Coordinates of C-alpha atoms in Angstrom, one line a residue:
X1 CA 49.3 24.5 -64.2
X2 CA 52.1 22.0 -64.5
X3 CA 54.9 22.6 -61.8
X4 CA 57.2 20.3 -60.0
X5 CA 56.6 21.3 -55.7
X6 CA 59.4 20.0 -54.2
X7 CA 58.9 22.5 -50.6
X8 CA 55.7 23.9 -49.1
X9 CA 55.4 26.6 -47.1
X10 CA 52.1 25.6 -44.2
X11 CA 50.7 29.5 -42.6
X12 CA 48.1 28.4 -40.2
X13 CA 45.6 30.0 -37.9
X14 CA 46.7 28.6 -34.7
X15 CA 43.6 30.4 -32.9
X16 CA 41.1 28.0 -34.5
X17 CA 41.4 25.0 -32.7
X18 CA 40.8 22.3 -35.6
X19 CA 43.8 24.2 -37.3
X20 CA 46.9 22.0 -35.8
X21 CA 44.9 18.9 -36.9
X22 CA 44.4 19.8 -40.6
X23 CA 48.5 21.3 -40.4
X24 CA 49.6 17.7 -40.1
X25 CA 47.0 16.0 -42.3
X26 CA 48.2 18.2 -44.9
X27 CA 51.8 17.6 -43.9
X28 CA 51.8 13.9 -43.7
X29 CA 50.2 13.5 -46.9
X30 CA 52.8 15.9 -48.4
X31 CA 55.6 14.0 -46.7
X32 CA 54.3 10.5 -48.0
X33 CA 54.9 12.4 -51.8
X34 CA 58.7 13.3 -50.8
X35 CA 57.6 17.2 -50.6
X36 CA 59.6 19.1 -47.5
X37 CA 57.3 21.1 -45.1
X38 CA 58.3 24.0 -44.0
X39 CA 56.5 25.9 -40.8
X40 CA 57.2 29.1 -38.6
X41 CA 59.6 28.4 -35.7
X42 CA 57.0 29.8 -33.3
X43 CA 54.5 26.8 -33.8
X44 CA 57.3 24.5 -32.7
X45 CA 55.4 23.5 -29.6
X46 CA 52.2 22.6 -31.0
X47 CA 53.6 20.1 -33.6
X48 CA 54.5 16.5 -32.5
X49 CA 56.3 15.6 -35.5
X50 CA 60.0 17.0 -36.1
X51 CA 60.1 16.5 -40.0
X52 CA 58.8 19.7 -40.5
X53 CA 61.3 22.0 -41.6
X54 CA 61.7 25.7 -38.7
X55 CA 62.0 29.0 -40.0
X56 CA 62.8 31.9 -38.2
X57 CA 60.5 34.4 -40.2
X58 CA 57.5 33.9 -42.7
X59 CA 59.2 36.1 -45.5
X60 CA 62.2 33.4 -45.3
X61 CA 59.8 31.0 -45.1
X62 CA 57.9 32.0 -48.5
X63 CA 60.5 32.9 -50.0
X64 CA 61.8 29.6 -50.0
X65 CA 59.1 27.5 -51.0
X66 CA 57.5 27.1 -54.4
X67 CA 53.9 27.5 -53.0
X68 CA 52.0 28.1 -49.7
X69 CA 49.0 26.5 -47.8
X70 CA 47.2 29.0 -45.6
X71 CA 45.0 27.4 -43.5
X72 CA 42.8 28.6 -41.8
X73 CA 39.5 31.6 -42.6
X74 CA 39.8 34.5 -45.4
X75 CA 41.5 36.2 -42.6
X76 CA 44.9 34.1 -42.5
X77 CA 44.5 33.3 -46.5
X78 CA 44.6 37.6 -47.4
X79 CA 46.9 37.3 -44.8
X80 CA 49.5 34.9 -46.6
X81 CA 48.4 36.1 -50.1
X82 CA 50.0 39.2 -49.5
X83 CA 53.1 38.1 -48.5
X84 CA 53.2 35.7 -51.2
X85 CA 52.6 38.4 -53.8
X86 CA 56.0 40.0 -52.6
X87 CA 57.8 36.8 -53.5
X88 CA 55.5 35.9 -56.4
X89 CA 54.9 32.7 -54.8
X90 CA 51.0 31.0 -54.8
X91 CA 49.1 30.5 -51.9
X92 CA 46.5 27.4 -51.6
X93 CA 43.6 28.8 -48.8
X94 CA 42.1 25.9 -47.0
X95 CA 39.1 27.2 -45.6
X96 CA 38.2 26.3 -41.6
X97 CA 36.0 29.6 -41.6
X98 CA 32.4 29.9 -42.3
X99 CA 32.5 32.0 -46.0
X100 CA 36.0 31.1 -47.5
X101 CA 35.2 33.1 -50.5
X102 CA 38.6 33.1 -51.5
X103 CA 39.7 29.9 -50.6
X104 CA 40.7 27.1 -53.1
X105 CA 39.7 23.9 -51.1
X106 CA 37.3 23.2 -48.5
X107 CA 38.8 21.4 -45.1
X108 CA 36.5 18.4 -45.8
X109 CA 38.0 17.7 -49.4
X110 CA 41.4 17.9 -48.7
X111 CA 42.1 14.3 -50.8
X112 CA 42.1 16.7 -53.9
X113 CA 45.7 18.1 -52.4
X114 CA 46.7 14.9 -55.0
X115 CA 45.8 17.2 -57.8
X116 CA 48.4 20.1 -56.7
X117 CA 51.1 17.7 -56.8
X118 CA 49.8 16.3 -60.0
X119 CA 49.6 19.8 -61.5
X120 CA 46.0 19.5 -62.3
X121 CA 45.5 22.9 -60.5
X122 CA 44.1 26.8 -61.9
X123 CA 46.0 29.8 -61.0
X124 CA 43.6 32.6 -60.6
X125 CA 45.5 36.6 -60.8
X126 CA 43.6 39.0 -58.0
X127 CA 44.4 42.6 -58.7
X128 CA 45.2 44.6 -54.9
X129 CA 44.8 48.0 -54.3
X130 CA 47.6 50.1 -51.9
X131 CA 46.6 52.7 -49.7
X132 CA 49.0 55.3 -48.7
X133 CA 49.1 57.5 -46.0
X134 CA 51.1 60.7 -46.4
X135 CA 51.9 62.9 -43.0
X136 CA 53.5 65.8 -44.9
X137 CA 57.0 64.4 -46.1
X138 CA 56.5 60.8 -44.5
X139 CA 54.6 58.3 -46.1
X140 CA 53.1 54.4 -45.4
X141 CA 51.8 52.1 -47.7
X142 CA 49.8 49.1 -47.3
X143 CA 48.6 46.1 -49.6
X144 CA 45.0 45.5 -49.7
X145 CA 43.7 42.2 -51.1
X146 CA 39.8 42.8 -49.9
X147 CA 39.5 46.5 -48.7
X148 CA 40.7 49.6 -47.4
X149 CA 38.5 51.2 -44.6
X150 CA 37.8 54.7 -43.3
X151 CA 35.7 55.6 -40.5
X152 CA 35.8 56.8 -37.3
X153 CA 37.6 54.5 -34.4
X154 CA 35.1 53.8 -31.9
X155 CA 31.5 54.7 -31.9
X156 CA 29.8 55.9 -35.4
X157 CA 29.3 58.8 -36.2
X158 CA 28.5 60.8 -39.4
X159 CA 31.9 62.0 -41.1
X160 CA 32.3 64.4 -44.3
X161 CA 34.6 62.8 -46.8
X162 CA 35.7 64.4 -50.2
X163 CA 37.4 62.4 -52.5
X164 CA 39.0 63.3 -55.7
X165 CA 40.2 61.2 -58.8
X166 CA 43.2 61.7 -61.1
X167 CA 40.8 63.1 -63.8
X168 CA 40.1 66.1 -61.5
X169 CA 36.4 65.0 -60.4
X170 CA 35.3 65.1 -56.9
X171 CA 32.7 62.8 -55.0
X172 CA 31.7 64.0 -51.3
X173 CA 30.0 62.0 -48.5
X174 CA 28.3 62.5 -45.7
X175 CA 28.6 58.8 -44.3
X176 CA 30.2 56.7 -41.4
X177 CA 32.9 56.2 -43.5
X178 CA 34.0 54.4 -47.2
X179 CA 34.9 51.1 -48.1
X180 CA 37.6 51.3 -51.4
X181 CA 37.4 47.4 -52.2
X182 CA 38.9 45.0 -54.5
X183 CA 36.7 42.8 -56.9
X184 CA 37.8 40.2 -54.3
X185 CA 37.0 42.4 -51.4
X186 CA 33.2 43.0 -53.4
X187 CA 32.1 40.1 -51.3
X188 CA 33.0 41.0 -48.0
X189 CA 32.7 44.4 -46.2
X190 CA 31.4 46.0 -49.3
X191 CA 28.9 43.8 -50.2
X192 CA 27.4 44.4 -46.3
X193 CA 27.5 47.8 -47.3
X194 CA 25.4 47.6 -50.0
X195 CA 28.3 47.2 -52.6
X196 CA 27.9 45.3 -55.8
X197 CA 29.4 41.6 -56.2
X198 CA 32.3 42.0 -58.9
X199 CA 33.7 39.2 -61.1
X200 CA 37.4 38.5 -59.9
X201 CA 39.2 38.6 -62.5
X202 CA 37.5 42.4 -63.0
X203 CA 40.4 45.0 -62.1
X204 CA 38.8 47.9 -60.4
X205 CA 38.1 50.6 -57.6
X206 CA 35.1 49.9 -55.6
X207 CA 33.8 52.8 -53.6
X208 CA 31.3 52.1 -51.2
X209 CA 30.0 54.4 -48.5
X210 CA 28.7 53.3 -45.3
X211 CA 25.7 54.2 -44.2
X212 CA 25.0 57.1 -46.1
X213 CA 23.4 60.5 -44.9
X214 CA 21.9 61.5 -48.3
X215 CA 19.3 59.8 -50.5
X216 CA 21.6 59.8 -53.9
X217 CA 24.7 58.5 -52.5
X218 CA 25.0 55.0 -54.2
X219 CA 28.5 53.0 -54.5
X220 CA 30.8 53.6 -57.6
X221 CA 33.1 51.3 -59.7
X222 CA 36.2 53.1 -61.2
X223 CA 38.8 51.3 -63.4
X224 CA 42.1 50.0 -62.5
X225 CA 43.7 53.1 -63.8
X226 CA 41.9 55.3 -61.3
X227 CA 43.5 56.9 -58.5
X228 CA 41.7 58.4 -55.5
X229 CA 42.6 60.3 -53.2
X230 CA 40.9 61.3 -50.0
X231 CA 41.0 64.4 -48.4
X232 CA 41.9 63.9 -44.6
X233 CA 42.5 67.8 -43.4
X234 CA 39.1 68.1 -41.8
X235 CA 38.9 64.7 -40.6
X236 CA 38.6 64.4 -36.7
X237 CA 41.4 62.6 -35.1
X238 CA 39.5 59.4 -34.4
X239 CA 39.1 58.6 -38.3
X240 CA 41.1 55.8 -38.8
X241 CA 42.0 53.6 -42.3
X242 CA 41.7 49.6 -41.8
X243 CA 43.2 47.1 -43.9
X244 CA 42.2 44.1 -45.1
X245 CA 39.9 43.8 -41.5
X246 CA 43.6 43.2 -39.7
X247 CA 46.0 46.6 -39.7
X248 CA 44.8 50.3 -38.4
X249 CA 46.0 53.0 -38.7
X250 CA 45.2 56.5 -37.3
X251 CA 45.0 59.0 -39.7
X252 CA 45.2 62.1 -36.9
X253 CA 47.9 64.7 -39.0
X254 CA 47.7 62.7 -42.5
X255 CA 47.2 64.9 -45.5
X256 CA 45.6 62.8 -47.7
X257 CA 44.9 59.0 -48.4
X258 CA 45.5 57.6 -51.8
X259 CA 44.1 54.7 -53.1
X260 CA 45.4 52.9 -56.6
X261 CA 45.7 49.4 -57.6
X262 CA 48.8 47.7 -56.9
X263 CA 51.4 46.4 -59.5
X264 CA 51.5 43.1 -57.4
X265 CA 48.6 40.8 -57.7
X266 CA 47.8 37.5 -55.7
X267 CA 48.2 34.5 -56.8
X268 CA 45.4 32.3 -55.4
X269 CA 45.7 28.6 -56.3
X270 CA 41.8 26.8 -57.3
X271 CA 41.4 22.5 -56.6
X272 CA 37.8 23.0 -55.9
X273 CA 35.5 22.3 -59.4
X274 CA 32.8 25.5 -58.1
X275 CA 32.7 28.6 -60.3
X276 CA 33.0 32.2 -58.5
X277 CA 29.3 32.2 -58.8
X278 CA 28.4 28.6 -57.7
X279 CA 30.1 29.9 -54.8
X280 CA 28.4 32.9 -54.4
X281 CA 24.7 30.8 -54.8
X282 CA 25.7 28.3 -52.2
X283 CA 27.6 30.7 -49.4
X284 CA 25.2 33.4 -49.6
X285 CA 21.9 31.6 -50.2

């Protein structure tokens, strides 16, 4: 991709502690190249140099940059992608975690930032799924880059959970819950769960079930087209849905839980030279 980046937006995990030190690395070589940095307000007080551009609010501050650098684990890079997607803006993920799966530069090779500014960079598309939660009239709905999540809040314990697809069909569980992942999300929660590992660029549905009380019960892949919906009327009102690991929500009074991938996609920006599966070999290994 050839683009001119005149202003970068910087979202960092300020709860790892190498994260400040990388956030001025970054900057300084960005600064050196005659690129404005641009930073939340609130991380004022643990940056030393003042050429960094305050903003009041990380949707201003996206909004107003031609790409991001998250920095930080896969938490803080969903995290950014998401908000990114709103504003079709990309988001570079520097990895400080231990997996990074979805990261496009490791913290130790951060010399290849030269080939962002160069344009010598892929942009890779990641399909999301949104989950929304309907209380009779009222509804939420929330962006999920990896996963959506339903289980019980609190201790495990064996839940029955019938879900039913636009095409009429329906698939019940007897499980701790059900993991409804991305192809990006295939490597995370899922995967632990016995899920399969999905290309990225594959749109789909994954439907996982967590610890399963029945011998046939075996995750399924539905298309992108596929919408699922989740029967919440017997549920007990601990169940709860978590997304993306971060946001949950209790589902006590919901009639149903849909499930359906998103018309926004992430936009995750690639410097490092690994294929999806060299990655997979040398994280997982």
């Amino acid at each position: 991709m050839k683009a001119q980046i005149k202003k970068v937006a910087i979202m960092p995990n300020v709860n790892k502690i190498e994260s400040i030190c990388y956030v001025e690395k970054i900057a300084n070589f960005l600064w050196q190249n005659d690129v404005e940095v641009m930073i939340e307000k609130r991380f004022n007080k643990f940056l030393n140099n003042q050429k960094f551009v305050f903003v009041d609010k990380e949707e201003t501050l996206v909004e107003n940059s031609d790409i991001v650098i998250a920095i930080g684990g896969d938490g803080t890079i969903i995290r950014a992608s998401k908000i990114a997607a709103v504003c079709d803006k990309a988001v570079l993920g520097v990895n400080l975690g231990r997996l990074g799966f979805i990261s496009g530069l490791e913290k130790e090779n951060i010399f290849n930032l030269k080939s962002l500014l160069d344009g010598n960079f892929k942009v890779e598309a990641r399909a999301m799924l949104s989950a929304t939660a309907r209380w009779g009239n009222k509804e939420e709905t929330y962006l999920c880059l990896n996963d959506a999540v339903i289980s019980k809040a609190g201790l495990p314990k064996i839940s029955d959970i019938t879900v039913l697809t636009n095409s009429d069909e329906t698939f019940k569980f007897r499980a701790d819950g059900i993991i409804l992942s991305t192809a990006t999300g295939s490597t995370a929660y899922s995967f632990s769960a016995g899920g399969p590992i999905v290309a990225p660029n594959v749109k789909c549905v994954i439907l996982t079930p967590i610890c399963s009380h029945s011998i046939v019960a075996r995750p399924i892949v539905f298309s992108d087209t596929t919408k699922l919906n989740i029967l919440t009327k017997n549920f007990d009102k601990d169940m709860s849905l978590t997304v993306d690991g971060d946001k949950t929500i209790n589902l006590a009074g919901t009639d149903s839980i849909c499930i359906a991938t998103s018309n926004l996609e992430a936009r995750l920006i690639n410097l490092e030279e690994k294929s999806f599966y060299d990655k997979i070999i040398e994280k997982l290994k």
